Short mmCIF file of C-alpha atoms and ligand atoms in Angstrom, two decimals:
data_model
loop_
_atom_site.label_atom_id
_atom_site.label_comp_id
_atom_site.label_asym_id
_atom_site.label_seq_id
_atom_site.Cartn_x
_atom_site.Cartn_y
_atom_site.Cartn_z
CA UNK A 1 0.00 0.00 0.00
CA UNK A 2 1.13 3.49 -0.60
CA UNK A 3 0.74 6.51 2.10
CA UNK A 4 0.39 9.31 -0.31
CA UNK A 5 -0.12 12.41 1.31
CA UNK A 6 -2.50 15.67 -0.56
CA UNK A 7 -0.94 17.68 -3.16
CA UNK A 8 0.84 21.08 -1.27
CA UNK A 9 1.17 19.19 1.85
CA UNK A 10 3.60 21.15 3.58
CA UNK A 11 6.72 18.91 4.28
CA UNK A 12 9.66 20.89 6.81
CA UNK A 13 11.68 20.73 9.38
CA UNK A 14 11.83 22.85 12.54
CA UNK A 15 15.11 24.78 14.70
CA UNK A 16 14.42 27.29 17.60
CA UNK A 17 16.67 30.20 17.61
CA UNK A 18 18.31 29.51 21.28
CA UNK A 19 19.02 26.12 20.00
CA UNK A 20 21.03 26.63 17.45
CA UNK A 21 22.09 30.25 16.77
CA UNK A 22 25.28 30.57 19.28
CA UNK A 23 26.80 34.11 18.32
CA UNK A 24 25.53 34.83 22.28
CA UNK A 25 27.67 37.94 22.13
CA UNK A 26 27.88 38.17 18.31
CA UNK A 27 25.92 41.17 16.24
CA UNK A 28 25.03 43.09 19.33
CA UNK A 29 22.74 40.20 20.75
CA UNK A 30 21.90 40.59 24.50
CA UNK A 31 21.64 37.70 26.90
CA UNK A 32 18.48 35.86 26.99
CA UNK A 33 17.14 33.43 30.20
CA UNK A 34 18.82 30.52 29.23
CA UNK A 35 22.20 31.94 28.34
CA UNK A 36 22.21 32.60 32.05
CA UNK A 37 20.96 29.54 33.60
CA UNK A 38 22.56 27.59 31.82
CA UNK A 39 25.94 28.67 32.86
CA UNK A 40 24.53 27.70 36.66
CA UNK A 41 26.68 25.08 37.10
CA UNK A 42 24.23 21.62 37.35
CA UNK A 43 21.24 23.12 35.62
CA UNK A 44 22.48 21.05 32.22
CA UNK A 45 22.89 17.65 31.71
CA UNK A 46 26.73 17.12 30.79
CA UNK A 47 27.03 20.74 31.46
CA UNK A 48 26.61 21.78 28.03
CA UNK A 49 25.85 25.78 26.80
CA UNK A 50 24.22 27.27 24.54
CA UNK A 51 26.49 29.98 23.56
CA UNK A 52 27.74 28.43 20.00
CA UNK A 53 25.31 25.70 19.45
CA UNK A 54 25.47 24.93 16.18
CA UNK A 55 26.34 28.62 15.51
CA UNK A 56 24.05 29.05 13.06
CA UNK A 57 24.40 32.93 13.51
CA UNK A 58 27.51 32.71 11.59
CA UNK A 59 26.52 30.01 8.77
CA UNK A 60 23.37 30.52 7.60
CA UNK A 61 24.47 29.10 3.90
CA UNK A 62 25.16 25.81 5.36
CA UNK A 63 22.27 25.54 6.66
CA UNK A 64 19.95 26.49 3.56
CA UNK A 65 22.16 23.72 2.08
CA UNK A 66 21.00 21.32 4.36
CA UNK A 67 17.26 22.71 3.89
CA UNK A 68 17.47 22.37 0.18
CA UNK A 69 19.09 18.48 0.22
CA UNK A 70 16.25 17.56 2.04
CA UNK A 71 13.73 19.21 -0.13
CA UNK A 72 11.55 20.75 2.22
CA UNK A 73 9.09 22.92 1.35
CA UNK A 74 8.74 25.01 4.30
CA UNK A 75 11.21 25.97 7.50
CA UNK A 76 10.13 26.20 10.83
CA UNK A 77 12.32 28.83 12.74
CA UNK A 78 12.10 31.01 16.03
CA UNK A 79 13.39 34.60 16.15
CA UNK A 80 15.74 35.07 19.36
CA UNK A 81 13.98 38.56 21.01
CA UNK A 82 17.48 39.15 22.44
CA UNK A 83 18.72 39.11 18.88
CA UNK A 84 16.11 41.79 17.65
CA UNK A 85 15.86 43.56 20.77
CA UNK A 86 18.65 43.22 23.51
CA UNK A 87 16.87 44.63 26.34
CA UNK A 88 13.84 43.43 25.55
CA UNK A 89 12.68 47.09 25.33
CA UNK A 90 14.01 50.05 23.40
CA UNK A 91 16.61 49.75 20.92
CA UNK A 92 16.23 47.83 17.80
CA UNK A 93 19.39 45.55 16.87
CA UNK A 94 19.75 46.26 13.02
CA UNK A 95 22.23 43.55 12.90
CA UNK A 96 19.68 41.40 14.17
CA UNK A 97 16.95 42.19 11.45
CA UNK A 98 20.19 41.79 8.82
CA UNK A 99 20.38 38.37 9.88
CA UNK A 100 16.96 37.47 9.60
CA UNK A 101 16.66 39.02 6.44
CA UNK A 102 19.40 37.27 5.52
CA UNK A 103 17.75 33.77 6.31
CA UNK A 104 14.24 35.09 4.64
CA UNK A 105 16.15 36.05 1.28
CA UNK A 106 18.11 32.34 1.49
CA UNK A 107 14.84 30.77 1.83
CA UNK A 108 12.29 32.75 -0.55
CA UNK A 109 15.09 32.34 -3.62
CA UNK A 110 15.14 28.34 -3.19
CA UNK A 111 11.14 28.32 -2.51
CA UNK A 112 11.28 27.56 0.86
CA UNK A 113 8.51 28.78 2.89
CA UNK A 114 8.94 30.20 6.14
CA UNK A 115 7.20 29.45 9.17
CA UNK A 116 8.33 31.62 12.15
CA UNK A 117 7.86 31.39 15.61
CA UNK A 118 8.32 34.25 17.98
CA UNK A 119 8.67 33.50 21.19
CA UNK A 120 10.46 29.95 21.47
CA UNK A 121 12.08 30.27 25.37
CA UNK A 122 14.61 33.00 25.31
CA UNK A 123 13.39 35.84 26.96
CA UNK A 124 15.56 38.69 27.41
CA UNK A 125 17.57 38.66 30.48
CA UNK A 126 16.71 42.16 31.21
CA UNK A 127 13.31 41.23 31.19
CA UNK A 128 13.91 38.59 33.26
CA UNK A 129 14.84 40.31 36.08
CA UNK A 130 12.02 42.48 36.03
CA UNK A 131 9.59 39.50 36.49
CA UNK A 132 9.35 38.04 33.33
CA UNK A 133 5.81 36.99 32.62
CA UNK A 134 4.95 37.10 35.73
CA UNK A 135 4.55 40.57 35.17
CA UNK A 136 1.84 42.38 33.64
CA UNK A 137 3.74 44.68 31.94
CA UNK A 138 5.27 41.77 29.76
CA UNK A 139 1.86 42.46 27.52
CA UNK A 140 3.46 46.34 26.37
CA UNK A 141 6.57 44.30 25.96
CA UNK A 142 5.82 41.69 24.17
CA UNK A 143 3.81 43.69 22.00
CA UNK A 144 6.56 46.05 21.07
CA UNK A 145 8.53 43.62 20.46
CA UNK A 146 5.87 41.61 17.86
CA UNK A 147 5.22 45.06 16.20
CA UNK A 148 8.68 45.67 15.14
CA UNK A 149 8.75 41.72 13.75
CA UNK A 150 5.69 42.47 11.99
CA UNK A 151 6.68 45.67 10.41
CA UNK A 152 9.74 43.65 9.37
CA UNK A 153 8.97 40.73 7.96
CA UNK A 154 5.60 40.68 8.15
CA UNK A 155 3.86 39.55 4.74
CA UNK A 156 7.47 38.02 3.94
CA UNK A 157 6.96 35.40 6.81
CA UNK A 158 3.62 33.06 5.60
CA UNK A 159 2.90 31.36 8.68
CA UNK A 160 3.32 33.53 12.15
CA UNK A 161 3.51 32.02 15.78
CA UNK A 162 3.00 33.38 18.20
CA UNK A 163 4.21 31.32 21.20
CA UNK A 164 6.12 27.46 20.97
CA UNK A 165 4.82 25.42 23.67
CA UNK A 166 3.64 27.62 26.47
CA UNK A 167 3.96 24.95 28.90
CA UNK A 168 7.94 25.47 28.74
CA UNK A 169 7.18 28.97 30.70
CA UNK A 170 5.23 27.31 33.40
CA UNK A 171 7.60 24.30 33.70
CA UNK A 172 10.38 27.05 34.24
CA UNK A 173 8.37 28.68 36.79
CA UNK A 174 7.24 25.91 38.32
CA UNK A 175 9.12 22.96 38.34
CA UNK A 176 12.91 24.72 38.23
CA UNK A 177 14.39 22.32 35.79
CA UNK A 178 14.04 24.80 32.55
CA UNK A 179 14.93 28.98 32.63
CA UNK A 180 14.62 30.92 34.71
CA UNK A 181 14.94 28.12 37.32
CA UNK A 182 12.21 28.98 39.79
CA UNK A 183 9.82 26.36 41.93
CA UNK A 184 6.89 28.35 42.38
CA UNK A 185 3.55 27.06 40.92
CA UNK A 186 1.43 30.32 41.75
CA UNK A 187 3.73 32.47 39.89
CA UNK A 188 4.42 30.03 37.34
CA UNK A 189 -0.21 29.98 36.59
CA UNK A 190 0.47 34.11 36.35
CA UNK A 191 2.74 33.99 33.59
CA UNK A 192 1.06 31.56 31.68
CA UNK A 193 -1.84 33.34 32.00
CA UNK A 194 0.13 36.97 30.87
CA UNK A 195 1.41 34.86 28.18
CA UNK A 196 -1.57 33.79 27.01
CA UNK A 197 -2.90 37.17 26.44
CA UNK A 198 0.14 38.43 25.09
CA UNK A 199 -0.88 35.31 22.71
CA UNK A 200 -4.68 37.54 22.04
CA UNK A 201 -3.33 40.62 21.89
CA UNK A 202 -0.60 39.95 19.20
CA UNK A 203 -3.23 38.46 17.41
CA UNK A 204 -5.50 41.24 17.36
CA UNK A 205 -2.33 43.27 16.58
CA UNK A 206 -1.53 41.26 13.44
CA UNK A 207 -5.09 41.53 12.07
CA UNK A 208 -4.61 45.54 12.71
CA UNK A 209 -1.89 45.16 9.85
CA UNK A 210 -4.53 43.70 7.41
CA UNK A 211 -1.50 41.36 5.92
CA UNK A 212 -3.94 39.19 3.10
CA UNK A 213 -1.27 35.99 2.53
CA UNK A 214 0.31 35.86 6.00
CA UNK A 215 -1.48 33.35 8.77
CA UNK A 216 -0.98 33.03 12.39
CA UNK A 217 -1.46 30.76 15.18
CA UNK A 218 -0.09 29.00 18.09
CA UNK A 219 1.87 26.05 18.80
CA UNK A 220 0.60 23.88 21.97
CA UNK A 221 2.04 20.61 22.37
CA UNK A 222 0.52 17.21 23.26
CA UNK A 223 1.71 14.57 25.36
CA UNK A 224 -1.62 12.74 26.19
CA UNK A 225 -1.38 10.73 29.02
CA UNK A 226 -4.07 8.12 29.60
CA UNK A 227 -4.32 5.88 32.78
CA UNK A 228 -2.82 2.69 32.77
CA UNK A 229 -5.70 1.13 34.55
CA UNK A 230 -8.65 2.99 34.12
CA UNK A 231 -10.08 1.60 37.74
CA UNK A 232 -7.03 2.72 39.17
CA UNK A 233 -7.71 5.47 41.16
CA UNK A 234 -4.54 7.02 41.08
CA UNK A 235 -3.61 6.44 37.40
CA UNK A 236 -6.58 7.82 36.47
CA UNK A 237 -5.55 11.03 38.59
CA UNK A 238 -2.45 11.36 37.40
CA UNK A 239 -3.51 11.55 34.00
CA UNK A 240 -6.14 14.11 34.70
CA UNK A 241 -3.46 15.84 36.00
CA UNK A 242 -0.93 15.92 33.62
CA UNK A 243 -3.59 16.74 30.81
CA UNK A 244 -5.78 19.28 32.94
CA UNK A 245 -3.29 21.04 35.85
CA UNK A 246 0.15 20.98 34.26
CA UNK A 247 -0.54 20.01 30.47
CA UNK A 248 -1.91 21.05 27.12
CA UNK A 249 -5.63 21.92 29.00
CA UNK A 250 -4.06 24.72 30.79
CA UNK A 251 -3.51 26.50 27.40
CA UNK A 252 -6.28 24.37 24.41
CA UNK A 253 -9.43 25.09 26.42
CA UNK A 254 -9.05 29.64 27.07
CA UNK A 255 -7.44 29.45 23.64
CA UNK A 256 -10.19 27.27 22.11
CA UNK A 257 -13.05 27.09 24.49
CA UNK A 258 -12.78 30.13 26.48
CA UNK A 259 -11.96 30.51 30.34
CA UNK A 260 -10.30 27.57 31.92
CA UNK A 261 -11.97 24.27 32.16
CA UNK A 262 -13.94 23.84 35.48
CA UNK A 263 -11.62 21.30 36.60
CA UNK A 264 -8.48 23.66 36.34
CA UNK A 265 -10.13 26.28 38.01
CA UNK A 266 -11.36 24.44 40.93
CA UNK A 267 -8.06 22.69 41.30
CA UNK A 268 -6.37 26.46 41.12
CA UNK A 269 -8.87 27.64 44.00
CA UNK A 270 -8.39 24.40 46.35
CA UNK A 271 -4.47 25.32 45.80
CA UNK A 272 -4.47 29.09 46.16
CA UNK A 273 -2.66 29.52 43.06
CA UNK A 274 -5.81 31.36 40.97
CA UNK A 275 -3.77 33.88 38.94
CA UNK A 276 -4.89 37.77 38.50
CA UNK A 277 -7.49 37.76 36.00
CA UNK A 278 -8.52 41.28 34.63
CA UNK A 279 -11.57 41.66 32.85
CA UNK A 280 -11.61 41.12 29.26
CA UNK A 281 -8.90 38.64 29.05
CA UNK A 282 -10.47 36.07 28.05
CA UNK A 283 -11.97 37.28 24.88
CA UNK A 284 -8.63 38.71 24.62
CA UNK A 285 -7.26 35.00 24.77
CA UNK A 286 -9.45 33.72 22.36
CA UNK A 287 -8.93 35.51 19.10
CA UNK A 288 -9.72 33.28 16.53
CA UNK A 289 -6.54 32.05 15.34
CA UNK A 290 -6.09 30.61 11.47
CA UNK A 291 -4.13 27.58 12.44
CA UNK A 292 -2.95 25.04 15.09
CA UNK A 293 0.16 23.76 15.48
CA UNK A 294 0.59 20.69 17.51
CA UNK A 295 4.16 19.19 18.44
CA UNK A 296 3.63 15.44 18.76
CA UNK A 297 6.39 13.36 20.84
CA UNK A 298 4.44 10.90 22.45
CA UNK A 299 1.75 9.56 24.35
CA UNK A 300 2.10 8.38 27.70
CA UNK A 301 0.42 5.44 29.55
CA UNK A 302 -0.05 6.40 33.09
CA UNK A 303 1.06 3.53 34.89
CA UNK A 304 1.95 4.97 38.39
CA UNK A 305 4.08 2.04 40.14
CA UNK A 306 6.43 2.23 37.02
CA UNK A 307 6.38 5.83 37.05
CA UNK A 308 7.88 6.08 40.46
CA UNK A 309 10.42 3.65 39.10
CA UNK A 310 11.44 5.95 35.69
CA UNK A 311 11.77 8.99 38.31
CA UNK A 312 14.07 7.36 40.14
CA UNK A 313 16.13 6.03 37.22
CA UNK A 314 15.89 9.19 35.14
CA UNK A 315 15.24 12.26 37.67
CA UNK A 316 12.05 14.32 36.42
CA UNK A 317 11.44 15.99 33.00
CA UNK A 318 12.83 15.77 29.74
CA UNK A 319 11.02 13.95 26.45
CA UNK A 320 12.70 10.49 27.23
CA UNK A 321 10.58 10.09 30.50
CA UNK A 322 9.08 6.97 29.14
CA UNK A 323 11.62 6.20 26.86
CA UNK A 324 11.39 3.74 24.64
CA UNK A 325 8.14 3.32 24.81
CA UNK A 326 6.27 5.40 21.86
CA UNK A 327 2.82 4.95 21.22
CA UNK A 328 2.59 6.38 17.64
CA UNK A 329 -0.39 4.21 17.32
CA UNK A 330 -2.47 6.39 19.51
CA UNK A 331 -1.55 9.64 17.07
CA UNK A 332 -4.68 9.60 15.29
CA UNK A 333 -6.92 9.01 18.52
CA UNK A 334 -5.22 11.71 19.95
CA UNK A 335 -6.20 14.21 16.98
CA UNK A 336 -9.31 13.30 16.63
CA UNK A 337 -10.06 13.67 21.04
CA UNK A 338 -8.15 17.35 20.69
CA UNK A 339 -9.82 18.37 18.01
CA UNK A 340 -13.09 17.64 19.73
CA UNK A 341 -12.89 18.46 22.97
CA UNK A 342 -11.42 21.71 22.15
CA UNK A 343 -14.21 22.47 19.32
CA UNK A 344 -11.18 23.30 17.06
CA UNK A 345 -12.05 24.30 13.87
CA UNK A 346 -8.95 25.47 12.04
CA UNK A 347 -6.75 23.72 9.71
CA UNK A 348 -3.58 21.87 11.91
CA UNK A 349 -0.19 21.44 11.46
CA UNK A 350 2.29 18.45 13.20
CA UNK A 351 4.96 21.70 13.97
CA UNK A 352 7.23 19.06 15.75
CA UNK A 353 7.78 15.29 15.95
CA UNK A 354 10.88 13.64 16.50
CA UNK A 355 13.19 11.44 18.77
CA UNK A 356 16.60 11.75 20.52
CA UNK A 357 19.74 9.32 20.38
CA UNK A 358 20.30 9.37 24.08
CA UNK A 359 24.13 8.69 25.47
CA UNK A 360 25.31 7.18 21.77
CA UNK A 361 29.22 9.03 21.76
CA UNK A 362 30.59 7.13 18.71
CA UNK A 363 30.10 9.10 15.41
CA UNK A 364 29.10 5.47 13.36
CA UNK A 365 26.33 4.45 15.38
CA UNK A 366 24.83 8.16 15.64
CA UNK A 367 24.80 8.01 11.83
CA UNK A 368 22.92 4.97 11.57
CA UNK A 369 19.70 6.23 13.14
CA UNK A 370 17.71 3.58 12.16
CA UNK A 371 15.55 3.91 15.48
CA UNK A 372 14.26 7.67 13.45
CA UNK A 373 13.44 5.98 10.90
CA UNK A 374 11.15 3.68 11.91
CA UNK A 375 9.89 6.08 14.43
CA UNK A 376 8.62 8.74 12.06
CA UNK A 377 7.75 6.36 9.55
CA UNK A 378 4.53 5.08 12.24
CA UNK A 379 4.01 8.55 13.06
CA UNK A 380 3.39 9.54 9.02
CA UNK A 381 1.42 6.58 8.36
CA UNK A 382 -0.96 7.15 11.72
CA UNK A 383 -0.91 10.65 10.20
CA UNK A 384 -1.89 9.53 6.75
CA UNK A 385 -4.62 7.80 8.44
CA UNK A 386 -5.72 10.74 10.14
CA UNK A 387 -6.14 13.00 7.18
CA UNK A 388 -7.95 10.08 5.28
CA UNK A 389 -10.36 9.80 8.19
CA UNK A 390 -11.08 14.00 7.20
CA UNK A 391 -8.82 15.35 9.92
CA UNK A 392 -7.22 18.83 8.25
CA UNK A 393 -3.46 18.49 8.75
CA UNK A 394 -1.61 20.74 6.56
CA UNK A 395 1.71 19.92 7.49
CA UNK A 396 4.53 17.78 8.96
CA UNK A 397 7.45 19.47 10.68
CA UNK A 398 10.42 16.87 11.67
CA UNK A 399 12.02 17.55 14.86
CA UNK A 400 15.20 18.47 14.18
CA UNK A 401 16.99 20.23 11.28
CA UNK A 402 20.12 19.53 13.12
CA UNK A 403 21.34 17.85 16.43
CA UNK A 404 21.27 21.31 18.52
CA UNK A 405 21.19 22.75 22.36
CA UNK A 406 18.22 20.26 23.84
CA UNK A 407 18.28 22.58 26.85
CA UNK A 408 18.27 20.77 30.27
CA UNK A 409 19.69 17.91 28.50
CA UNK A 410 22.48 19.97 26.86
CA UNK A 411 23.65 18.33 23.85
CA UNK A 412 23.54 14.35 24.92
CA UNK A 413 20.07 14.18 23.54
CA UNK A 414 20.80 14.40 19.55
CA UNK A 415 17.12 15.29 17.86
CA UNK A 416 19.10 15.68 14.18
CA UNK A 417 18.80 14.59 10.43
CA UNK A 418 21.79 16.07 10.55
CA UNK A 419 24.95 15.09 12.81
CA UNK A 420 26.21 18.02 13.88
CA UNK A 421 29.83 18.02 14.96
CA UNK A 422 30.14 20.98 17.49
CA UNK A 423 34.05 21.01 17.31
CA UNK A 424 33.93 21.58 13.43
CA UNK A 425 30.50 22.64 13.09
CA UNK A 426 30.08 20.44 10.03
CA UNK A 427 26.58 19.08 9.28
CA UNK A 428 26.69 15.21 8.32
CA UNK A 429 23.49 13.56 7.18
CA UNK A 430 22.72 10.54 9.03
CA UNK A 431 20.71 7.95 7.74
CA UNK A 432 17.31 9.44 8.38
CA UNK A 433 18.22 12.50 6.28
CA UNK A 434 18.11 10.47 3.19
CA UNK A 435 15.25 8.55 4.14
CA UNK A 436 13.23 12.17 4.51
CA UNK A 437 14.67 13.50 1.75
CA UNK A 438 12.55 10.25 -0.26
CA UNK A 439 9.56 10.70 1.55
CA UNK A 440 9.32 14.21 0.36
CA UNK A 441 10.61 13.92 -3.17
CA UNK A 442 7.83 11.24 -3.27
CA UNK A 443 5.08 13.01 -1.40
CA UNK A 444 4.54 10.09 0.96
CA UNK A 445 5.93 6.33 1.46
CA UNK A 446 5.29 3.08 0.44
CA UNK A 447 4.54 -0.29 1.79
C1 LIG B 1 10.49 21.92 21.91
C2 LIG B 1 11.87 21.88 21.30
C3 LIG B 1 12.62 20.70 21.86
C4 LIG B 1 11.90 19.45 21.43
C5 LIG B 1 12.57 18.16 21.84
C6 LIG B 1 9.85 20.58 22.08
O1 LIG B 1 9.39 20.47 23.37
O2 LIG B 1 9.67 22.85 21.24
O3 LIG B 1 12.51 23.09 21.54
O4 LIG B 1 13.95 20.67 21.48
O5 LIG B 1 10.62 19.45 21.97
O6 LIG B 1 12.65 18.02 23.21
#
């Protein structure tokens, strides 16, 4: 049987800006979150820094290369605020809008279209300090700041996002392990919640410009969890809260629905950790957006005797938590149970999906990434099913260009077609590259 997938699916590959940029000092950049805690010692795994990367700041060519061996027809990319605007406030970095410039001109002259995010993690450290979202004020900023991208690139850019995976800001809030490093859930439900109408308001602010190709939208990501034992009392409350408390609910039902589910809301009164809600934010919140991006990793099976087990083995956080189990098979369930319980009605892309090599050192057997292969290869064809079944996915975005900064887990966790050595900064295609590069050319696989 063939998997062939509609004519102008959108086939790409997705980078974030703090990931694989480096140049931290280069071109008048200021210092973002995670440039500074990730030089507190222990915050990394293997210690690792962000502050060359793949230094993409400095080889933007090579990179296009990459893009165009591939094929892809799109490029999913994140604009670094400290790049644009170093203080998160005030001046404008003209080197910064060079560089992006630079990448939009490389793209648009070998037909690649651009799909930009712009807030993927790295805040400005100067914002930082002054509360980060957990401040209200964070709305003016953020909104200066997505004017003067608009203004630039605006029309030039075809698909706009707004935020990448809100749930990074709470988990940095919250949970400690991700920038800025802080263990404070209260604070951690305010900025979401600022976030999320920074979200509405640079929507409303985009429409303002009256762009008529340019789209925009928000990427949320999904790791379903579903109990083990659905008698089991606490597997069955461990995946409510993982969906509901401290998962994609938080942000799918005031973007989508409106106001936060019931359950949330009681669960943030019983806790005393309600944020500050003004009046008006939650039509604010739910603009109507013109797409969804969902990053797809995996789904997890609530089982919470192993659990216990994985969090002692492991330590918390990170994708691999219940590596190597993937259920791929449960994609297209997990579309269809989104899609409905969040009434979406706008056309979806996958705007991540991927898995890391974990703790392979030798160059040979990172090459051979077999493991990708056959990973991505479920994932399409549950996919494929999917969008036979009437489901309106647009696109596919493979999780990662390159192996790049994986941020608490440094750079032992290699996401890449590419192999990227960070001594030479050469890009080497391992074995999945090809493999894409087929699927593409061939607008879906076989067998
Ligand atoms: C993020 C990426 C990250 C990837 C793999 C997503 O959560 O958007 O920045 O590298 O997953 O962990």
């Amino acid at each position: 049987m063939r998997y062939d997938f509609p004519d102008n699916f959108i086939w790409g590959v997705a980078t974030a800006a703090q990931q694989i940029e480096g140049g931290m000092r280069d071109g008048g950049r200021g210092l973002s979150n995670w440039d500074v805690f990730s030089h507190i010692p222990g915050t990394i795994e293997g210690g690792g820094v962000p502050d060359t990367a793949c230094d993409s700041y400095h080889n933007l060519e090579r990179d296009v290369e990459k893009l165009k061996e591939l094929g892809v027809n799109s490029y999913r990319f994140s604009f670094s605020w400290p790049r644009i605007i170093p203080d998160g406030t005030g001046e404008v970095n003209p080197e910064g809008i060079a560089y992006y410039r630079k990448l939009l001109t490389l793209l648009k002259e070998n037909g690649i279209v651009p799909n930009a995010t712009m807030f993927h993690w790295d805040l400005p450290y100067a914002l930082q300090v002054k509360g980060g979202f957990g401040n209200r004020k964070m709305i003016e900023w953020f909104l200066n700041y997505a004017n003067v991208l608009l203004d630039n690139f605006g029309e030039d850019i075809k698909y706009w996002v707004t935020f990448n995976e809100p749930i990074a800001t709470y988990v940095g809030n919250a949970k400690g392990f991700f920038a800025p490093g802080l263990s404070d859930d209260a604070y951690a439900r305010q900025c979401c919640h600022n976030l999320l109408v920074c979200h509405g308001e640079t929507v409303k602010l985009f429409r303002s410009k009256g762009f008529r190709d340019s789209k925009i939208g928000i990427v949320v990501d999904v790791w379903k969890h579903y109990p083990a034992d659905a008698d089991n009392e606490e597997d069955v409350m461990s995946a409510m809260l993982a969906n509901e408390t401290e998962g994609y609910g938080m942000f799918l039902h005031p973007l989508f629905i409106g106001g936060y589910s019931d359950y949330l809301n009681e669960y943030m009164t019983q806790n005393g950790v309600m944020p500050e809600i003004l009046p008006g934010d939650f039509e604010t919140i739910r603009q109507p957006v013109d797409f969804y991006g969902m990053n797809f990793y995996n789904v997890l099976i609530d089982d919470t005797e192993k659990q216990r087990r994985l969090a002692e083995e492991h330590g918390g956080g990170g994708n691999y938590q219940n590596r190597p189990e993937y259920h791929t098979e449960l994609l297209g369930r997990v579309l269809r149970e989104i899609i409905e319980e969040y009434r979406i009605d706008v056309p979806l892309f996958i705007s991540e999906n991927g898995i890391p090599q974990v703790g392979l050192t030798d160059r040979e057997s990172i090459l051979d990434d077999q493991e990708r292969i056959e990973y991505v290869e479920k994932v399409l064809k549950m996919l494929h099913g999917a969008i036979q079944d009437g489901i309106d996915v647009r696109g596919y975005y493979l999780w990662s260009l390159m192996d790049n900064f994986e941020w608490s887990a440094g750079y032992e966790h290699r996401f890449g077609l590419y192999y990227t050595d960070f001594d030479t900064l050469e890009l080497i295609p391992k074995k999945s590259a090809g493999w894409y590069a087929d699927v593409i050319s061939n607008n879906g696989l076989g067998e």
